[in-house]
Short mmCIF file of C-alpha atoms in Angstrom, two decimals:
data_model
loop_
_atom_site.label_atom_id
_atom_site.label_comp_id
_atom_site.label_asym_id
_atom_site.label_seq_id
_atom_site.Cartn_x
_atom_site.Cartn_y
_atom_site.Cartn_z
CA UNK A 7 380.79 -15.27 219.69
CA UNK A 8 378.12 -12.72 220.06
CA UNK A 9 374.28 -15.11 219.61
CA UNK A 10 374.07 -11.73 216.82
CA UNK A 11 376.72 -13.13 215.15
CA UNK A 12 375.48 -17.10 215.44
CA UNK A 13 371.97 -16.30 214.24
CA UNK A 14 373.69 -14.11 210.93
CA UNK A 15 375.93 -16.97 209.61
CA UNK A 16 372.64 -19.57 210.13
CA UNK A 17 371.12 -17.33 208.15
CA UNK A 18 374.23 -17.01 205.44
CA UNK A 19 374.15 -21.17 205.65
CA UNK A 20 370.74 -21.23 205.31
CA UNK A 21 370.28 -19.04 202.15
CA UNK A 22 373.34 -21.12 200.60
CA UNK A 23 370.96 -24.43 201.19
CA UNK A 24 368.32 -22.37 199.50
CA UNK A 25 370.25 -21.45 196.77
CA UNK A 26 372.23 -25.21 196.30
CA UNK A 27 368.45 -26.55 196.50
CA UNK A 28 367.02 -24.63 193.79
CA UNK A 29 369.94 -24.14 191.12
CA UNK A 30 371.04 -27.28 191.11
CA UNK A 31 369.27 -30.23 192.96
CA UNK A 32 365.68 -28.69 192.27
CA UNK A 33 366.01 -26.49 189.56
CA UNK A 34 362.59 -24.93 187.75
CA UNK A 35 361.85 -27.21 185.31
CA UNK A 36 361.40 -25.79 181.95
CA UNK A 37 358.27 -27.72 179.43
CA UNK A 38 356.67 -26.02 176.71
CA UNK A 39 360.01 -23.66 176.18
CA UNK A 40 360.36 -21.78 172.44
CA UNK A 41 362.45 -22.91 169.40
CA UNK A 42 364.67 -19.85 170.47
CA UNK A 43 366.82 -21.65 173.02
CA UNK A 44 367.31 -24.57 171.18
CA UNK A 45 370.75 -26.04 171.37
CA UNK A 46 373.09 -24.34 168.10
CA UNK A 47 373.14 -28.16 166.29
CA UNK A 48 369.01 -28.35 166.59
CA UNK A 49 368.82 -24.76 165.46
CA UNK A 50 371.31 -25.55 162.51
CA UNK A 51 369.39 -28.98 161.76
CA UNK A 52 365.87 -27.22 161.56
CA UNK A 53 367.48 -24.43 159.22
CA UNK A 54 368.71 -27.15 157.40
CA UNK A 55 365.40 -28.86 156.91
CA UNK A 56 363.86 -25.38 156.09
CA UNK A 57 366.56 -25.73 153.15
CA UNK A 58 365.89 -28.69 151.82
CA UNK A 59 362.24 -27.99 151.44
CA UNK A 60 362.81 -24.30 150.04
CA UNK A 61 364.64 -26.37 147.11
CA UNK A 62 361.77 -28.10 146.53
CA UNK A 63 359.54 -25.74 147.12
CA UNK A 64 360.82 -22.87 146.37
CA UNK A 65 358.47 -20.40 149.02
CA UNK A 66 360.15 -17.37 150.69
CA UNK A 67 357.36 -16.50 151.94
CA UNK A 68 356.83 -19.92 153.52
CA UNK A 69 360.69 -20.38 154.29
CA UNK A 70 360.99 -17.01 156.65
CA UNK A 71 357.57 -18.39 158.68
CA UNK A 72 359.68 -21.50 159.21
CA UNK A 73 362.76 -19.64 160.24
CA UNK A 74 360.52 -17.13 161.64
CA UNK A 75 359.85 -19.98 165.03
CA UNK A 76 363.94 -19.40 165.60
CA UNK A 77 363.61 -16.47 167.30
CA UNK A 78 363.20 -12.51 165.67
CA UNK A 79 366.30 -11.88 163.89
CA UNK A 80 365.74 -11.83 160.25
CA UNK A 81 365.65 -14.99 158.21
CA UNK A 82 369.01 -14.32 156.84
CA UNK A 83 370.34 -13.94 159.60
CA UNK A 84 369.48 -17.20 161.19
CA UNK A 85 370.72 -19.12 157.92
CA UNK A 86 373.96 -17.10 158.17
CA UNK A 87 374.31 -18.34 161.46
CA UNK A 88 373.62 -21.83 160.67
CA UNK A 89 375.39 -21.83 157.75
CA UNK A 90 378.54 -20.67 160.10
CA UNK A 91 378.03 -23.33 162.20
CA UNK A 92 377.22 -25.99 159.25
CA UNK A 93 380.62 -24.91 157.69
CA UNK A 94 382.60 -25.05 160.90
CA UNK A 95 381.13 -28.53 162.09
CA UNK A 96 381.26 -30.92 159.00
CA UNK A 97 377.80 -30.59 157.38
CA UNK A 98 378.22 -32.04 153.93
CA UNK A 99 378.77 -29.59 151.00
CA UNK A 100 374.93 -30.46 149.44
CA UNK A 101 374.01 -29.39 152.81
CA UNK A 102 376.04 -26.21 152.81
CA UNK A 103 375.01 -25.62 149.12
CA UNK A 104 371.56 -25.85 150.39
CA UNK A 105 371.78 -23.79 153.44
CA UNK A 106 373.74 -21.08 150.84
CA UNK A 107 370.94 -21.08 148.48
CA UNK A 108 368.44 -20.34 151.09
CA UNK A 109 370.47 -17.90 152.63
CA UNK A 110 370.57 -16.11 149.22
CA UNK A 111 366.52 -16.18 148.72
CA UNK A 112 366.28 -14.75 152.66
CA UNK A 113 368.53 -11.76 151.74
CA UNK A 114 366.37 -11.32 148.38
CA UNK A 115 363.12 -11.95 150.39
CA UNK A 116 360.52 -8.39 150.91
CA UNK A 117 357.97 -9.89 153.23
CA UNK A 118 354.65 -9.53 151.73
CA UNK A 119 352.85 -6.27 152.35
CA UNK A 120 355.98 -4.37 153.42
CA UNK A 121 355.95 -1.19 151.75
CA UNK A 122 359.56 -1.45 150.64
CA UNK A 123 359.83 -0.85 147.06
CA UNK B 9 362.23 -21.03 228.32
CA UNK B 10 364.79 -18.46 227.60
CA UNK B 11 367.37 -20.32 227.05
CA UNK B 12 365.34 -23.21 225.00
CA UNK B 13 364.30 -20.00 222.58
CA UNK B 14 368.04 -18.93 222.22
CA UNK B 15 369.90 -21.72 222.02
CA UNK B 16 367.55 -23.97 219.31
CA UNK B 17 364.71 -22.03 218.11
CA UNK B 18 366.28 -19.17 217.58
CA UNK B 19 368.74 -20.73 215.20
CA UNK B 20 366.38 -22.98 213.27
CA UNK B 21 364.54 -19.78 212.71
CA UNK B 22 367.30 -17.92 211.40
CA UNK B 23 368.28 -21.16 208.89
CA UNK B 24 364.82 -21.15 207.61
CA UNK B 25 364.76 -18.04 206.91
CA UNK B 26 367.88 -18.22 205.11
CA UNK B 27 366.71 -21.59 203.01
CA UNK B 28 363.63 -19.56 202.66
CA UNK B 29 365.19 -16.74 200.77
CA UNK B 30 367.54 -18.84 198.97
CA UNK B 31 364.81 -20.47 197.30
CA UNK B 32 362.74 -17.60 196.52
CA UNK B 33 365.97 -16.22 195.29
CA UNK B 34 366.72 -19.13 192.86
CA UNK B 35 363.54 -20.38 192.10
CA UNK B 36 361.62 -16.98 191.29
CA UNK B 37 364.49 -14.35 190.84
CA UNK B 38 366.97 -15.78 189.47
CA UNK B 39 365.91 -18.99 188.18
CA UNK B 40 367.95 -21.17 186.21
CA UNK B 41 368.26 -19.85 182.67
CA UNK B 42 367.17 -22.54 180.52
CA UNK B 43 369.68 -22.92 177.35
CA UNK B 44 370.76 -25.72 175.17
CA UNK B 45 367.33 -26.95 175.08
CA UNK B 46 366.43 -30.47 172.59
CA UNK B 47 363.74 -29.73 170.62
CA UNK B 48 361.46 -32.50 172.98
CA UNK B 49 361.38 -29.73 175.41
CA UNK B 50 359.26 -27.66 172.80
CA UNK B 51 355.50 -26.29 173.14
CA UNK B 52 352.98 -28.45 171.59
CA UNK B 53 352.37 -26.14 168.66
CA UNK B 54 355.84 -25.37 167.99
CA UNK B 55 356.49 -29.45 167.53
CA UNK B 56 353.67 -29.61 165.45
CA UNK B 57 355.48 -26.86 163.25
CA UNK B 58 358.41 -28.68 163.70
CA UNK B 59 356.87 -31.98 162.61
CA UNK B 60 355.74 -30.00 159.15
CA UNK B 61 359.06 -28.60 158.41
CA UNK B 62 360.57 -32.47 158.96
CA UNK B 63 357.77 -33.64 156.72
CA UNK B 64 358.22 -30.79 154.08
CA UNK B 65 361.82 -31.93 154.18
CA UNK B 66 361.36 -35.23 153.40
CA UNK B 67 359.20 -35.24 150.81
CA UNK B 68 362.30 -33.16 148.81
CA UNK B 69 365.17 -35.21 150.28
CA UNK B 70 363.16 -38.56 150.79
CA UNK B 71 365.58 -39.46 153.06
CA UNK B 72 363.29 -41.64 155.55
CA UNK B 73 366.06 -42.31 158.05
CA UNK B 74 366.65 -38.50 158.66
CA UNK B 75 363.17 -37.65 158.97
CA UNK B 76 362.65 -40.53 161.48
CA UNK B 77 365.54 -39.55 163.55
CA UNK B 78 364.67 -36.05 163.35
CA UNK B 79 360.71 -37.34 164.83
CA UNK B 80 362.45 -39.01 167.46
CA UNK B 81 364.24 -35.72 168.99
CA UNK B 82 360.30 -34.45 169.31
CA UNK B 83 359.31 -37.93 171.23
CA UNK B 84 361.42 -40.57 171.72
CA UNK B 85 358.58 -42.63 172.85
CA UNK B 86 355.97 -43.02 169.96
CA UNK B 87 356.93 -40.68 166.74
CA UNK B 88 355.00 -42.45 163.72
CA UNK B 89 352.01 -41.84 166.79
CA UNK B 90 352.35 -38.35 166.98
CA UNK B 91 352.66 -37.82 163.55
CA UNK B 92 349.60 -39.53 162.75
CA UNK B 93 347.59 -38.13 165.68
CA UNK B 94 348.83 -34.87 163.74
CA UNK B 95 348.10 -35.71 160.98
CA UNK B 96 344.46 -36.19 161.84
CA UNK B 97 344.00 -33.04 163.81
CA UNK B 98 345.54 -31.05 160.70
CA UNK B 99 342.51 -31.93 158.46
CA UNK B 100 339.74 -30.76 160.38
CA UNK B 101 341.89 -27.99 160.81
CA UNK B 102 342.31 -24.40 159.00
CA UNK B 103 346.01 -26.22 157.95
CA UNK B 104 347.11 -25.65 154.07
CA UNK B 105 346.16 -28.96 152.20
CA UNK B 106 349.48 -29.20 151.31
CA UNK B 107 351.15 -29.64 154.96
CA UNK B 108 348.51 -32.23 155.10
CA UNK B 109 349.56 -33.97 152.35
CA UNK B 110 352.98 -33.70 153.45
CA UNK B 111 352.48 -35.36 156.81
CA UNK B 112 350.03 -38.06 155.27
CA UNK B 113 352.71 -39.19 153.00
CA UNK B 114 355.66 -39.09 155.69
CA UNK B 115 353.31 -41.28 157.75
CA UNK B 116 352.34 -43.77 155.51
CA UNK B 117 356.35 -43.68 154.42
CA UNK B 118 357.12 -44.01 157.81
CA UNK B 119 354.52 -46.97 158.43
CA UNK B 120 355.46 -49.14 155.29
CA UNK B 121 359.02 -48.37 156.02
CA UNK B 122 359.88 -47.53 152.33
CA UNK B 123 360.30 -44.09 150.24
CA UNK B 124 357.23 -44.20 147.72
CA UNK B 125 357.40 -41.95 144.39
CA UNK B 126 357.12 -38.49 145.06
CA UNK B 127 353.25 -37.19 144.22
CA UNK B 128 354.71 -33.51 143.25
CA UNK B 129 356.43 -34.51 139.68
CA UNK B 130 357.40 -30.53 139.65
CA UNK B 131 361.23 -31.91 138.63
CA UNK B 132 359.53 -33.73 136.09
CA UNK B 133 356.66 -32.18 134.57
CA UNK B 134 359.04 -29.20 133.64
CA UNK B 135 361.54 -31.70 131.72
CA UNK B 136 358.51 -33.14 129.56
CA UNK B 137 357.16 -29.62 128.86
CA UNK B 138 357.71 -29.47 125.21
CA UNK B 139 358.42 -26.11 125.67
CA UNK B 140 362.47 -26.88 125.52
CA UNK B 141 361.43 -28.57 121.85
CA UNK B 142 359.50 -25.08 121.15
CA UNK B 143 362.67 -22.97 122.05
CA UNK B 144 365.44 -25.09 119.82
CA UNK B 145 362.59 -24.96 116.88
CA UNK B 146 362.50 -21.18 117.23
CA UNK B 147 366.10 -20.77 117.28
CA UNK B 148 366.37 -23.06 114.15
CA UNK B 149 363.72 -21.45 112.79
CA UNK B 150 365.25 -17.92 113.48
CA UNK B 151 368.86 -19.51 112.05
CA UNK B 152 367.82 -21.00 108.82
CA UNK B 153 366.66 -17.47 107.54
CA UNK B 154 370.60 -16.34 107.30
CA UNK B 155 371.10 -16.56 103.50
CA UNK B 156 370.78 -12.93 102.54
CA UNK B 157 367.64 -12.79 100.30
CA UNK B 158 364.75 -15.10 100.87
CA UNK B 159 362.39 -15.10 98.45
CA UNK B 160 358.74 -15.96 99.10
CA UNK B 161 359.06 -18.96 97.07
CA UNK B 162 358.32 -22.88 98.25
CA UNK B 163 362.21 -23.83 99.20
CA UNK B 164 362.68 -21.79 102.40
CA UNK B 165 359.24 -23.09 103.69
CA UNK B 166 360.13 -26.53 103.18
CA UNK B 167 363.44 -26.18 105.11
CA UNK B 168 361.70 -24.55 107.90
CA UNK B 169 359.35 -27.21 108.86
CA UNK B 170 361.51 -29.74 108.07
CA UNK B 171 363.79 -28.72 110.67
CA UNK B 172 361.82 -27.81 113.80
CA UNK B 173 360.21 -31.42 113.03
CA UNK B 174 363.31 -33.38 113.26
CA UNK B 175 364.30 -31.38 116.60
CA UNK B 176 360.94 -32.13 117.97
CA UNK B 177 360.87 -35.74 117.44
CA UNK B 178 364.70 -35.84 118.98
CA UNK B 179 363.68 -34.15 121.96
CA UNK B 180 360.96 -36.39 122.70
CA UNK B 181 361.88 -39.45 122.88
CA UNK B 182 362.92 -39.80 126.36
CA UNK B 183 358.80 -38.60 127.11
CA UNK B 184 358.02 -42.59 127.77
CA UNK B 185 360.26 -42.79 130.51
CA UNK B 186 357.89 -40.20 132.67
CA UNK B 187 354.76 -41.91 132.16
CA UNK B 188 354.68 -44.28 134.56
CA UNK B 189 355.11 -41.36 137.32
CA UNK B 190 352.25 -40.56 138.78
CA UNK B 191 351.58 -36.58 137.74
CA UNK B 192 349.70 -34.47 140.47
CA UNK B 193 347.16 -33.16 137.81
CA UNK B 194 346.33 -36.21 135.83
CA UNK B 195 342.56 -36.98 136.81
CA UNK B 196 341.69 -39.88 138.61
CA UNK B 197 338.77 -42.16 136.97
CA UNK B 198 335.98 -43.86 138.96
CA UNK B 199 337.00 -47.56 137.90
CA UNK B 200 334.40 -49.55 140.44
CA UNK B 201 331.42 -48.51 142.51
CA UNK B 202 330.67 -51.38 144.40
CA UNK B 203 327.59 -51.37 146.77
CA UNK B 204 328.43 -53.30 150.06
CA UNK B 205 326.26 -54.87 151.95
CA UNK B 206 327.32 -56.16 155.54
CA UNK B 207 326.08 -55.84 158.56
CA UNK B 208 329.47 -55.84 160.58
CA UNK B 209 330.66 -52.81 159.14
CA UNK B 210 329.06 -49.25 159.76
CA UNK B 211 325.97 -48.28 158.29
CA UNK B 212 326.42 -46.02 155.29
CA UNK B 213 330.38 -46.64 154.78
CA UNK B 214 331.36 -44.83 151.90
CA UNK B 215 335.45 -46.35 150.92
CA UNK B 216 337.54 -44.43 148.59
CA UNK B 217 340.20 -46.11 147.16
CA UNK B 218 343.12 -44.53 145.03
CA UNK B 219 345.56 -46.10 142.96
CA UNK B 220 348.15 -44.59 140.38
CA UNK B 221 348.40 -46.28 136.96
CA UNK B 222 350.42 -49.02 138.19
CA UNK B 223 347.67 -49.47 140.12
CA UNK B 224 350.24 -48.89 143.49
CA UNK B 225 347.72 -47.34 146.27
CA UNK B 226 348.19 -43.28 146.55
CA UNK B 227 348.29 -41.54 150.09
CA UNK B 228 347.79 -37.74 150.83
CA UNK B 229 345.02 -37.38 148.27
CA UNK B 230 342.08 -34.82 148.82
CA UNK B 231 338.88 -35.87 148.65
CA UNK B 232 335.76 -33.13 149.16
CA UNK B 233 332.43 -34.47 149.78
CA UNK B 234 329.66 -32.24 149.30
CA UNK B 235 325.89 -32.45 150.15
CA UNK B 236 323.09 -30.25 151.79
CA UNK B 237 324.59 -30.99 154.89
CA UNK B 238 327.76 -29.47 154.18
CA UNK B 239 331.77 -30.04 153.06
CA UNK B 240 334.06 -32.53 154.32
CA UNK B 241 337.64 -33.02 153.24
CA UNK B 242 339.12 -36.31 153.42
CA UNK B 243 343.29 -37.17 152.83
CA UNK B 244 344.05 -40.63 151.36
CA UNK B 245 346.99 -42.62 153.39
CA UNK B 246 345.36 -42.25 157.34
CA UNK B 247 344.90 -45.77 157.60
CA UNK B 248 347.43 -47.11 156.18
CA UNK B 249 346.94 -50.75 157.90
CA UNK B 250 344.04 -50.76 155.66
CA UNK B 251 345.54 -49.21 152.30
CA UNK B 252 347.71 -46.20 151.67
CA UNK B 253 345.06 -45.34 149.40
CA UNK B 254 342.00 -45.72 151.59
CA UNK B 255 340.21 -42.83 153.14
CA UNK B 256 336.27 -43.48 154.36
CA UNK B 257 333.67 -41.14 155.14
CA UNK B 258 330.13 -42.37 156.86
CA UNK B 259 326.77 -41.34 154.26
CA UNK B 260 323.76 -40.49 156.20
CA UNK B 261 320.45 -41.98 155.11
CA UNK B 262 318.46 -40.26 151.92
CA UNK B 263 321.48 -37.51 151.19
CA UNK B 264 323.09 -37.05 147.74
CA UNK B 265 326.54 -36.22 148.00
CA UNK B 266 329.09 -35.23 145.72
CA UNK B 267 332.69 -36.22 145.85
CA UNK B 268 335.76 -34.80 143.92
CA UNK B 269 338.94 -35.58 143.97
CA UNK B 270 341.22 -32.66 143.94
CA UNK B 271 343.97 -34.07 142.18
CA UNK B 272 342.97 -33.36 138.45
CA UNK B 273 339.59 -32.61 139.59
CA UNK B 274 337.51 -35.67 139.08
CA UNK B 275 333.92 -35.52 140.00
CA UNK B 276 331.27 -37.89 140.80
CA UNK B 277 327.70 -36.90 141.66
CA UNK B 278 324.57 -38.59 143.03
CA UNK B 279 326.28 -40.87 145.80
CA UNK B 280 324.20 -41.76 148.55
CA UNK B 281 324.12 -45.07 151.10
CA UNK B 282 322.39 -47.65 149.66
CA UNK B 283 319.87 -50.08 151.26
CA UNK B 284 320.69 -53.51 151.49
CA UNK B 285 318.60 -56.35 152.84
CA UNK B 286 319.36 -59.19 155.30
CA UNK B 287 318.22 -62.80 154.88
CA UNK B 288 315.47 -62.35 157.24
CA UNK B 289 313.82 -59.82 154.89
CA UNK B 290 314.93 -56.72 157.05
CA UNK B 291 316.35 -54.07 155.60
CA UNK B 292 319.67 -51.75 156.73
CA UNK B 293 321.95 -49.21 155.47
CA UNK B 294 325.19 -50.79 153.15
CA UNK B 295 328.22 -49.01 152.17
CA UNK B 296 329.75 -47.99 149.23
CA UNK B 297 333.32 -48.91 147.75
CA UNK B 298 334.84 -46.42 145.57
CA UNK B 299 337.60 -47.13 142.97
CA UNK B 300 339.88 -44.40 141.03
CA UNK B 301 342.51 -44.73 139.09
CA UNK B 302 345.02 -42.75 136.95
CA UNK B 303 345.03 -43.96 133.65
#
């Protein structure tokens, strides 16, 4: 075997170390990350809570700033899909009545100073 | 020499190399793509957010179990801390009184371990509205003139008060059962000023405390204080090992001040520290103990 040829597949072994070193024994260590990657249960737990306080409350305006941290789809959107997940993995029906009636005021909801009519 | 470069450095060279551009590879390329996260992983201000939305939750489901649970995905280590330390930061910040309130009274639910009485009696005020009373009497009142011709004579007249009267007395009834709730616009009544004079605690101590007319202590209850010097806003329920009522505030020497209470807007003017003597003829700064109630 050409010393070439010896030097190249070092190489090959040594990127693979690289690579096994820094996906999966030392991989970049995320703090401080965004409500957007938040596991689907969290995401469908913290729409929830944004439901049970829009009952109370009753604040569209204050209920798509909450929903608003999930990311930039619309706020119907992420109820819809939290309220997908709610009815596929056992939330209670007072939850899914909940998540339904906010879903219903974030598909009514104009943002204030849009110039939609 | 030659062969000492070939055979071994040479190699090592070419391997760290390789380990060199794997890691840049998967540490600054392609670095792992961070799904799935638990909300513990979240920036500071979007936990503080999150803590709101967990208070703002509670205080419709008042389901204290949830809401601690759901605290300790943001820190497993000290929740009721975090909250408070929260809490805290929130007032002297440009945070809506309300979210303030919200926390307080999470906190001070959280601390005592119980679910107190809602302060926002929305649910309830709208049931003791006699406006319900004023819609049956109008459509009594529009009934009763079906025979065809009324005549302005005495007989209809007496039918039509009689009626909205017995409606309004029926609907009414259950009001009693309300009172005892505390309403977030009754006023609150200054019930003691009490001049304290001690020499352990800080000079010019000025102690609010707030009670509800069951005289149970009240937290998450704004109190302004105004004087030359300025505004400060203080939130019943902070210290709750002293009284889920109790919020303090320290008087500087020869000021007036102000306070009101926001709920029902109660106001009290010409507060100021008093001066209080010790045995040995020397004189200090006392404090001031504050009572309200709602009647």
């Amino acid at each position: 075997m050409s010393n070439w040829l010896k030097y190249f597949i070092l190489l090959i072994i040594g990127i693979a170390l690289g690579l096994a070193y820094g996906w999966v024994i030392s991989p970049v260590e995320y703090t401080n990350v965004t409500p957007s990657i938040m596991r689907a249960d969290y995401r469908a737990d913290y729409v929830l809570m944004v439901a049970e306080a829009h009952q109370r409350e009753q604040d569209s305006e204050t209920s798509a700033r909450r929903l608003a941290m999930l990311g930039s789809d619309s706020p119907a959107k992420i109820v819809e899909a939290a309220l997908t997940y709610a009815t596929q993995n056992g939330f209670t029906e007072t939850e899914i009545i909940l998540l339904q009636g906010l879903h219903t005021a974030m598909q009514t909801y104009q943002p204030q100073g849009s110039n939609a009519p | 020499m030659k062969t000492l470069l070939r055979n071994f450095l040479l190699p090592v060279f070419a391997l760290l190399i390789g380990c060199g551009v794997g890691l840049a590879y998967s540490w600054l390329i392609a670095p792992v793509e961070y799904v799935d996260a638990s909300p513990s992983l979240l920036r500071d201000d979007f936990k503080d957010q999150y803590r709101i939305v967990i208070a703002a939750s509670y205080a419709s489901s008042h389901d204290l179990a949830r809401a601690r649970a759901r605290l300790e995905l943001l820190s497993a280590t000290d929740p009721l801390g975090e909250l408070n330390a929260q809490a805290q930061r929130t007032v002297g910040s440009s945070e809506s009184a309300a979210n303030v309130q919200l926390l307080a009274q999470l906190a001070t639910d959280l601390q005592k371990g119980i679910v107190s009485v809602p302060l926002t009696s929305t649910p309830f005020a709208t049931k003791i509205k006699p406006t319900v009373a004023t819609s049956s009497t109008k459509s009594i009142i529009t009934q009763t003139p079906t025979p065809e011709s009324i005549e302005p004579t005495s007989t209809p007249t007496a039918e039509l008060i009689q009626t909205p009267f017995a409606i309004l007395a029926f609907t009414l009834t259950p009001r009693p059962t309300f009172t005892a709730i505390p309403d977030s616009g009754t006023p609150f009544i200054l019930i003691g000023q009490d001049t304290v004079c001690d020499p352990t605690i800080e000079p010019g101590l000025l102690q609010f405390t707030l009670i509800d007319s069951r005289r149970k202590q009240i937290a998450g209850i704004e109190i302004i204080i105004t004087s030359t010097e300025g505004e400060d806003h203080l939130f019943t329920g902070f210290k709750p090992e002293v009284g889920n009522g109790y919020a303090d505030f320290v008087m500087q020497e020869n000021i007036s001040y102000s306070i009101r209470v926001i709920e029902g807007g109660t106001f009290v003017n010409n507060i100021s520290a008093p001066t209080c003597t010790d045995p040995n003829g020397k004189t200090y700064l006392g404090g001031l103990s504050l009572a309200f109630q709602q009647p």
